[in-house]
mmCIF file of C-alpha atoms and ligand atoms in Angstrom:
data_model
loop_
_atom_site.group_PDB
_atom_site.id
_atom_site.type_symbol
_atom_site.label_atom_id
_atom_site.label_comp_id
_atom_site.label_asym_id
_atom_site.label_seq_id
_atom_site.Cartn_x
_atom_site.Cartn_y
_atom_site.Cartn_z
ATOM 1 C CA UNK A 22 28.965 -72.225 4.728
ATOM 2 C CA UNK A 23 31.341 -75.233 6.119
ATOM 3 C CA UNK A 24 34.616 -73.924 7.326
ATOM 4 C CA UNK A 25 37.154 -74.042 4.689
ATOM 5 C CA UNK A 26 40.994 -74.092 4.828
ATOM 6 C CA UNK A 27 40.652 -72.072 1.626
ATOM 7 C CA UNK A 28 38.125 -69.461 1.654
ATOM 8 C CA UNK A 29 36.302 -68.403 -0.700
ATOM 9 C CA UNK A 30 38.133 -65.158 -1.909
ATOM 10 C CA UNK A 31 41.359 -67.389 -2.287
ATOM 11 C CA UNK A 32 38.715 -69.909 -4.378
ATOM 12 C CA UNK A 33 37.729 -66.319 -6.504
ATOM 13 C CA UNK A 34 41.269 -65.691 -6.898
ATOM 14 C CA UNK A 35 42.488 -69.104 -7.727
ATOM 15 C CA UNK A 36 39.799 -68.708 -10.356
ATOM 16 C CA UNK A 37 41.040 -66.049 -11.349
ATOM 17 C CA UNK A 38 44.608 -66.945 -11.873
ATOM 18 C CA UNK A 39 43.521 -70.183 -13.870
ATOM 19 C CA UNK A 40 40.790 -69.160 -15.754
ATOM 20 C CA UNK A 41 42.873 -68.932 -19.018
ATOM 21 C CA UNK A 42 45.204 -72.130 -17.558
ATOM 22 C CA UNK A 43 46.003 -75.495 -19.633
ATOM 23 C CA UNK A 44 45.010 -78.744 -17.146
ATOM 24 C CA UNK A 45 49.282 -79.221 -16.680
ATOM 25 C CA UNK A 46 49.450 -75.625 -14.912
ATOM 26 C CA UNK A 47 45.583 -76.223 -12.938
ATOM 27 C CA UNK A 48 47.466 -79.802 -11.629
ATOM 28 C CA UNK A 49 50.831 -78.106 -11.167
ATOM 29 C CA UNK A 50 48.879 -75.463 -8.739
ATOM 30 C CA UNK A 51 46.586 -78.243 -7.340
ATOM 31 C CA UNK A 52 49.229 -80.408 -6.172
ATOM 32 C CA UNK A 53 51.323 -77.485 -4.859
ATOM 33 C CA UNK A 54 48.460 -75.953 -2.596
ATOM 34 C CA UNK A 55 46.788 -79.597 -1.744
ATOM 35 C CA UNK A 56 49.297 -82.587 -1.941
ATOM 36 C CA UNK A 57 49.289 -85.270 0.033
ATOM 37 C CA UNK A 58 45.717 -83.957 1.139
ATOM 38 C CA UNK A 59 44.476 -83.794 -2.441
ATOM 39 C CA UNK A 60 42.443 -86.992 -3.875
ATOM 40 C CA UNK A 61 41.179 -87.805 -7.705
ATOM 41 C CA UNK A 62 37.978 -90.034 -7.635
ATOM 42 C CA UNK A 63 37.875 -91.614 -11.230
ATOM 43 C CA UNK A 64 35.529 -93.494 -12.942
ATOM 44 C CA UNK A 65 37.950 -94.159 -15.606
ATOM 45 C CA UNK A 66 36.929 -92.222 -18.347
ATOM 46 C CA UNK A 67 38.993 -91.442 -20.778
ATOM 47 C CA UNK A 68 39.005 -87.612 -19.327
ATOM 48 C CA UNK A 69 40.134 -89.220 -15.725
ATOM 49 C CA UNK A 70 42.814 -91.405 -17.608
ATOM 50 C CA UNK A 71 44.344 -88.080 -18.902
ATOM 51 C CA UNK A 72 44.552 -86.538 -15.941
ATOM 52 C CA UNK A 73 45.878 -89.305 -14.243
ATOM 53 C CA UNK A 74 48.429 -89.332 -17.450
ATOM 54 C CA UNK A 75 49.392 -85.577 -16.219
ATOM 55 C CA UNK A 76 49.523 -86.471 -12.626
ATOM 56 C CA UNK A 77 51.928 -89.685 -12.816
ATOM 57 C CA UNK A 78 54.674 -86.956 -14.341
ATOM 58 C CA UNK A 79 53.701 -84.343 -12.244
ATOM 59 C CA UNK A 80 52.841 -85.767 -8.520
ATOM 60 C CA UNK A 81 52.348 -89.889 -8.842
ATOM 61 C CA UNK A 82 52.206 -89.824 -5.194
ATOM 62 C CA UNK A 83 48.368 -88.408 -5.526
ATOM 63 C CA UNK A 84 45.713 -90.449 -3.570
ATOM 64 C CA UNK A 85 43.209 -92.159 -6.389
ATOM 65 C CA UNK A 86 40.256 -93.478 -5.848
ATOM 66 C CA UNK A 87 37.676 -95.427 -7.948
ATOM 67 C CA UNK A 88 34.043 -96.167 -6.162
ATOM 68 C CA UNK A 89 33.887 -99.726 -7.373
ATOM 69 C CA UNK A 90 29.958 -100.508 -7.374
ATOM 70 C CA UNK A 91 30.362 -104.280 -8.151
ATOM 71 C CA UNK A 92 28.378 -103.196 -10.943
ATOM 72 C CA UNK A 93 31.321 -101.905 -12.834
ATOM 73 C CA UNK A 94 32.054 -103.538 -16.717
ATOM 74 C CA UNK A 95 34.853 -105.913 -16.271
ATOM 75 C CA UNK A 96 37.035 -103.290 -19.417
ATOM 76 C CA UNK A 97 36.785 -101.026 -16.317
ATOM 77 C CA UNK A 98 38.539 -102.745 -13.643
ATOM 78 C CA UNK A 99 41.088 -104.426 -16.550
ATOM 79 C CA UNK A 100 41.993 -100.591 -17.357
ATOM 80 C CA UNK A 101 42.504 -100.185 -13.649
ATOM 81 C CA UNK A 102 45.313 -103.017 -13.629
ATOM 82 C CA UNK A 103 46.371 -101.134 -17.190
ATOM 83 C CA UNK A 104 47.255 -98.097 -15.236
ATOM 84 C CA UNK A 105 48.838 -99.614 -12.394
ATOM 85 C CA UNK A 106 51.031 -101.311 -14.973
ATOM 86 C CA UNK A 107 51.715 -98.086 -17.019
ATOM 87 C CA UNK A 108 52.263 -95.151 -14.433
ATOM 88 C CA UNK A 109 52.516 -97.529 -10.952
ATOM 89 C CA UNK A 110 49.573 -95.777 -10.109
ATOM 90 C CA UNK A 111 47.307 -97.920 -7.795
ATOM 91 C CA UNK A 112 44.258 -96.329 -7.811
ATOM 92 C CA UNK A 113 42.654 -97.719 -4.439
ATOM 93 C CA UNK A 114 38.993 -99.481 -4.510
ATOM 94 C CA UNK A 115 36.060 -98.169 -2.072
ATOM 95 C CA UNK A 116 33.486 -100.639 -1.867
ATOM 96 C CA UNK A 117 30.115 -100.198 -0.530
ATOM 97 C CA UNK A 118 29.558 -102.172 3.098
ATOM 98 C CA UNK A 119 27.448 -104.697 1.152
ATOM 99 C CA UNK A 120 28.385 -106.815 -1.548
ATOM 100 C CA UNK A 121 26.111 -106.996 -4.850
ATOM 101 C CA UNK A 122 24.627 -110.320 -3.875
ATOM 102 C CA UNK A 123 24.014 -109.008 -0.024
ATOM 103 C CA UNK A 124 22.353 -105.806 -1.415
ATOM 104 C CA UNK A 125 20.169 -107.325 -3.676
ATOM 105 C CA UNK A 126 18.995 -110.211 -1.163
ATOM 106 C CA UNK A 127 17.866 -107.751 0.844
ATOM 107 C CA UNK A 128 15.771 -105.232 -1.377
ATOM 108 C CA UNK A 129 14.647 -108.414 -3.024
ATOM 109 C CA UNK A 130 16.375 -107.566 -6.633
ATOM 110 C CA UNK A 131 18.691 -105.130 -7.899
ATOM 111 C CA UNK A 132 17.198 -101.147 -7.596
ATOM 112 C CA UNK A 133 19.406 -99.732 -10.548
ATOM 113 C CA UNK A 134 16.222 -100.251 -12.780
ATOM 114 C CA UNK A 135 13.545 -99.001 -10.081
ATOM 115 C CA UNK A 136 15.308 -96.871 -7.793
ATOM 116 C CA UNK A 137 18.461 -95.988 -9.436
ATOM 117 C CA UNK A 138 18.967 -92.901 -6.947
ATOM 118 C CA UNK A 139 18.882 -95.487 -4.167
ATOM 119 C CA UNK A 140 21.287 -97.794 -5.579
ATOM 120 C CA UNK A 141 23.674 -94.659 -6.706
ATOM 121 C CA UNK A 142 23.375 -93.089 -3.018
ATOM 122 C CA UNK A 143 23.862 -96.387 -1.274
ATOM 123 C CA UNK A 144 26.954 -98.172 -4.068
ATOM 124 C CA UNK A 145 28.390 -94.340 -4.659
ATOM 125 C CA UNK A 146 27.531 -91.595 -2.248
ATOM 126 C CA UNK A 147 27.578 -93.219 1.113
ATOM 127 C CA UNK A 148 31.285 -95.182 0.364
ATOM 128 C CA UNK A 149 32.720 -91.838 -0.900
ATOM 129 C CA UNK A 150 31.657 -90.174 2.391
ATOM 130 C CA UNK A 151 32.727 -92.756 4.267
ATOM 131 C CA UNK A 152 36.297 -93.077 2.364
ATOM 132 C CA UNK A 153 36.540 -89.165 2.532
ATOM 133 C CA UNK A 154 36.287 -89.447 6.135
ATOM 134 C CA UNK A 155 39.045 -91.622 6.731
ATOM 135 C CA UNK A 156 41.500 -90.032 4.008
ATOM 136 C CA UNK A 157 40.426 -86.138 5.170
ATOM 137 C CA UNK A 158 41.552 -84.659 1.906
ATOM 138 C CA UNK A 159 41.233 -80.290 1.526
ATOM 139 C CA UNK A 160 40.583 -80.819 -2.142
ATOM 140 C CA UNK A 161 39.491 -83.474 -4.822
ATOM 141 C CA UNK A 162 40.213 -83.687 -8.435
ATOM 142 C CA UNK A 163 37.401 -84.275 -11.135
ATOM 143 C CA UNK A 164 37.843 -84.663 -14.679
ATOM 144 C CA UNK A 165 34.339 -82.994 -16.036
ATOM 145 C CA UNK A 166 33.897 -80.943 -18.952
ATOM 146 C CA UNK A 167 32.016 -78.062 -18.702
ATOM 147 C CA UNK A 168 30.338 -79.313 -22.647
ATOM 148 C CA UNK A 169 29.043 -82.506 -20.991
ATOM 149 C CA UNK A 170 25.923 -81.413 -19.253
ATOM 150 C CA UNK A 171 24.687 -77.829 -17.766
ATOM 151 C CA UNK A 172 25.104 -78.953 -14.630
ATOM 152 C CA UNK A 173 28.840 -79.327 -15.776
ATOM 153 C CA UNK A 174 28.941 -75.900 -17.808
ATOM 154 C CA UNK A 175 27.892 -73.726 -14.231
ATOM 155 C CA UNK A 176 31.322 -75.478 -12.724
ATOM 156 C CA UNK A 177 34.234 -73.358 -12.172
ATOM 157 C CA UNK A 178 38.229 -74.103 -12.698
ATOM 158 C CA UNK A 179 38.419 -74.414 -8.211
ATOM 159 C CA UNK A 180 35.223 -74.159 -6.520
ATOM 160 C CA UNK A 181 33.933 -74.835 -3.051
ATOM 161 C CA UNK A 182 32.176 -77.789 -2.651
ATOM 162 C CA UNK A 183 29.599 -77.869 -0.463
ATOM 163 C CA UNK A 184 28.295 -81.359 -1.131
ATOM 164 C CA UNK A 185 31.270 -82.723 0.456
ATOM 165 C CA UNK A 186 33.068 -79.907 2.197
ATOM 166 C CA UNK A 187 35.895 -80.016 -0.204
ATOM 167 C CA UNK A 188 37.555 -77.577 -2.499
ATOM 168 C CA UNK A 189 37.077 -79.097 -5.650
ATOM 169 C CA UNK A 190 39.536 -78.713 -8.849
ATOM 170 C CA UNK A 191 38.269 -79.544 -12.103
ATOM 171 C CA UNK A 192 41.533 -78.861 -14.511
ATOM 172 C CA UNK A 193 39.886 -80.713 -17.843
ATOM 173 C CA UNK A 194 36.600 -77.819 -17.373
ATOM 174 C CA UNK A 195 37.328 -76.141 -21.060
ATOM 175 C CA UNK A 196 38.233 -78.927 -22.818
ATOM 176 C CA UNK A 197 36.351 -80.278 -25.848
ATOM 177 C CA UNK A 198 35.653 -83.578 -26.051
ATOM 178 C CA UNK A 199 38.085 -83.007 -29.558
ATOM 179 C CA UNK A 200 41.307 -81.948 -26.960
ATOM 180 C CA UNK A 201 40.470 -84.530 -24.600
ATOM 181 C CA UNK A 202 41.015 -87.464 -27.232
ATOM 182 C CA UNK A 203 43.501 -85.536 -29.340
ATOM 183 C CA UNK A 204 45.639 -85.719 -25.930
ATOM 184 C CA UNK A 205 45.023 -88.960 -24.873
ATOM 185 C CA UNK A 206 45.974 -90.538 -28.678
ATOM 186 C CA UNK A 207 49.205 -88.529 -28.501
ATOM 187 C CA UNK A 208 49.845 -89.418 -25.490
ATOM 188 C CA UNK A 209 48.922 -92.993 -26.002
ATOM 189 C CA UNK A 210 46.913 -92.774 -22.448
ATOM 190 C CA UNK A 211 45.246 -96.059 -21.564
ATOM 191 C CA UNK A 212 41.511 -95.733 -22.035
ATOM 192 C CA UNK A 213 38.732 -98.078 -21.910
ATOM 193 C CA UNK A 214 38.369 -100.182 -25.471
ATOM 194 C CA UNK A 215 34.249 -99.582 -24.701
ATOM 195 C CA UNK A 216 34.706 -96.091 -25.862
ATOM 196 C CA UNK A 217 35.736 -97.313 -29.405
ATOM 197 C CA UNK A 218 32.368 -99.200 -29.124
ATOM 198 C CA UNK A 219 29.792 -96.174 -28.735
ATOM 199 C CA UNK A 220 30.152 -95.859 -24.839
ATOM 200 C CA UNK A 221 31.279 -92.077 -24.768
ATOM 201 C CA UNK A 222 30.260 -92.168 -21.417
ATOM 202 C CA UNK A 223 30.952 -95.130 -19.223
ATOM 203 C CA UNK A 224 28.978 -96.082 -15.606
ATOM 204 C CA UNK A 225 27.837 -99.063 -14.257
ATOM 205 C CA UNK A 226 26.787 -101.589 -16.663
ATOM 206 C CA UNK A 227 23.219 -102.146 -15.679
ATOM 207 C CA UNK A 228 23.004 -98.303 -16.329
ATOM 208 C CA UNK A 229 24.986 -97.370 -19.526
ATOM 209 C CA UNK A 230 24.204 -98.599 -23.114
ATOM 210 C CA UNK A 231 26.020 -97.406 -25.882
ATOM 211 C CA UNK A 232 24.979 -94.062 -27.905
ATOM 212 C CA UNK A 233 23.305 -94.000 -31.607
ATOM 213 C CA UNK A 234 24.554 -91.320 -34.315
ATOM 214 C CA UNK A 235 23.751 -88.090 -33.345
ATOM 215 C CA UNK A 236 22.988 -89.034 -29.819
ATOM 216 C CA UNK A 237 24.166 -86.997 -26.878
ATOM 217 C CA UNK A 238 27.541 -88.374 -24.779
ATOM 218 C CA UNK A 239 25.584 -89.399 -21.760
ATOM 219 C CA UNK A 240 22.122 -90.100 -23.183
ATOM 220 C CA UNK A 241 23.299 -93.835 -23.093
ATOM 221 C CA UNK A 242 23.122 -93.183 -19.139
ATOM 222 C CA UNK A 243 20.581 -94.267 -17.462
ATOM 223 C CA UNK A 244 18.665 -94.113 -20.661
ATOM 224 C CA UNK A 245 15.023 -93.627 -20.936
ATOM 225 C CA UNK A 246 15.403 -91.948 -17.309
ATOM 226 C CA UNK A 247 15.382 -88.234 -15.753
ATOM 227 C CA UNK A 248 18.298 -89.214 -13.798
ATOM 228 C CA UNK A 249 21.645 -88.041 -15.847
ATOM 229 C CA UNK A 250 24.247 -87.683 -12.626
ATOM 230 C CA UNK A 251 25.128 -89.915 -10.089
ATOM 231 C CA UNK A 252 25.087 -87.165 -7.578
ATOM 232 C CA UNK A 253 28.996 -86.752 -7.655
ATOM 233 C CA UNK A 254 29.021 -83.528 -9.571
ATOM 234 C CA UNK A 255 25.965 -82.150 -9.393
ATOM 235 C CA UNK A 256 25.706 -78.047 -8.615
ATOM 236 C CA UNK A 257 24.262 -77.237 -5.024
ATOM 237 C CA UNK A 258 24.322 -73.598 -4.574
ATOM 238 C CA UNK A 259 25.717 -72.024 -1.242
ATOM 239 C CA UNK A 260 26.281 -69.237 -0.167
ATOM 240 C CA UNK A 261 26.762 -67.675 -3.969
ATOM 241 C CA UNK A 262 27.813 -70.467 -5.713
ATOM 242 C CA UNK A 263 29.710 -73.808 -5.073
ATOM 243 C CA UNK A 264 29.449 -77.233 -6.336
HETATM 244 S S1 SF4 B 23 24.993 -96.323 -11.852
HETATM 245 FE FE1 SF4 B 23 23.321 -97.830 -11.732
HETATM 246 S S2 SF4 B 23 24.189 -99.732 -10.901
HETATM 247 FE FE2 SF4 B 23 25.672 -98.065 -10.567
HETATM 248 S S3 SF4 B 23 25.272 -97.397 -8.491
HETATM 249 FE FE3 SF4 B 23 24.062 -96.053 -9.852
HETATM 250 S S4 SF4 B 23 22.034 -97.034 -10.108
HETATM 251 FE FE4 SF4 B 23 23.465 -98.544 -9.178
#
C-alpha cells in the first residue's frame, strides 16, 4: 500500500467516529485534520454545491477544483461564476494540455462517442494527476452518495484512496437524494437550472442527456454505454479495501 500520513487504523477509526456523523461534523473533522492540504474536486452537482455551501461557513479557504473538459455545458461554468459571486469561492479550472479543437485534430474527431474511456482518461484523469501533483493535498473531498451507484454504496465516510494516494472524505455518503435537495432548497444553494430539466446527473455534454420517468439518476450518462464512471470514484481494492 502507498505510504500514508494517515494510516489505515486512524482511517478505521475515523470511520468509526463518523459513521453516525451529519456532513457539517464529517467537514468540521476534515478541515481540522487536512486544511490547507485538503482539496474538493467538483463537478458541480447539486451534491458538490452543498458541500461547498457547508464549507464557505466552515473553512472558505479550502482549495476547489473543477476538471474543466472544454466539453462542459455552458449552465456549468455560469454556476461556477454563481458561486464565486455567492460564497467568494473561486473554484480553480484544470484544463487538459490540449484544447478541444487540438485534441480532436489530432485523433481526427472527437472520441467521447467511440472511445469515451480515452477521452475521460486524457480530459479528466491525466489533468487531475497532474494538478494533484502540483497542489500535494493529504486528502480530497467528494460529494457521492452511497444510493447513486454500487460502486458508490461499497464507499466509506474516510477511506484510503489508492487510485490517487489520497485519503479521501466523502461527508454527503448517507444522504438521499431527498436530504440532498431538501438542504440545498433551504439553503437556497446555487445549483445548476439543468437539474430542473431532467439532468439529475450532470457531465460533459456530449455524454449526458436528460433522464425519462422512472429512469435511473445516471442512466442519462453515457447512455446506451457500459461505461457509468468517469474513473474518479470508482472502487479499487487494496490491501482490504480502499477507493
Ligand atoms: S465525459 Fe465524455 S466528453 Fe467528458 S471527458 Fe468523458 S468521454 Fe470526454
Amino acid at each position: 500500500m502507498t505510504a500514508t500520513p494517515f494510516p489505515a487504523d486512524a482511517i478505521e477509526q475515523a470511520n468509526r467516529d463518523l459513521a453516525e456523523a451529519g456532513p457539517e461534523t464529517i467537514l468540521r473533522w476534515a478541515v481540522k485534520r487536512f486544511h490547507p492540504r485538503l482539496l474538493m474536486a467538483t463537478a458541480f452537482g447539486v451534491e458538490g454545491c452543498c458541500v461547498i455551501h457547508l464549507l464557505a461557513g466552515i473553512e472558505p479557504g479550502v482549495r476547489f477544483i473543477n476538471l474543466e473538459t472544454g466539453y462542459q455545458f455552458p449552465e456549468t461554468l455560469a454556476l461556477r461564476e454563481r458561486i464565486k459571486t455567492r460564497y467568494g469561492i473561486a473554484v480553480e479550472y484544470v484544463h487538459p494540455e490540449q484544447t478541444v479543437a487540438e485534441y480532436e485534430a489530432e485523433h481526427g474527431g472527437p472520441l467521447h462517442g467511440l472511445r469515451p474511456d480515452q477521452c475521460c482518461f486524457d480530459r479528466k484523469i491525466r489533468p487531475l494527476r497532474r494538478a494533484l501533483e502540483r497542489i500535494a493535498p493529504l486528502a480530497w473531498i467528494s460529494a457521492i452518495r452511497k444510493d447513486q451507484t454500487a460502486d458508490r454504496g461499497k464507499a466509506g465516510v474516510v477511506q484510503w484512496d489508492a487510485k490517487f494516494g489520497l485519503v479521501k472524505v466523502n461527508p454527503l455518503l448517507n444522504w438521499t437524494k431527498k436530504d440532498v435537495w431538501a438542504f440545498a432548497l433551504r439553503h437556497d444553494v446555487p445549483y445548476n437550472p439543468l437539474h430542473d430539466r431532467d439532468y439529475p446527473s450532470i457531465g460533459c455534454w456530449p455524454c449526458t442527456r436528460p433522464v425519462a420517468p422512472g429512469e435511473d439518476d445516471r442512466a442519462g450518462r453515457w447512455a446506451g454505454k457500459v461505461k457509468k464512471e468517469c474513473g474518479l470514484h470508482v472502487i479499487e481494492q487494496q490491501d482490504g479495501g480502499g477507493i
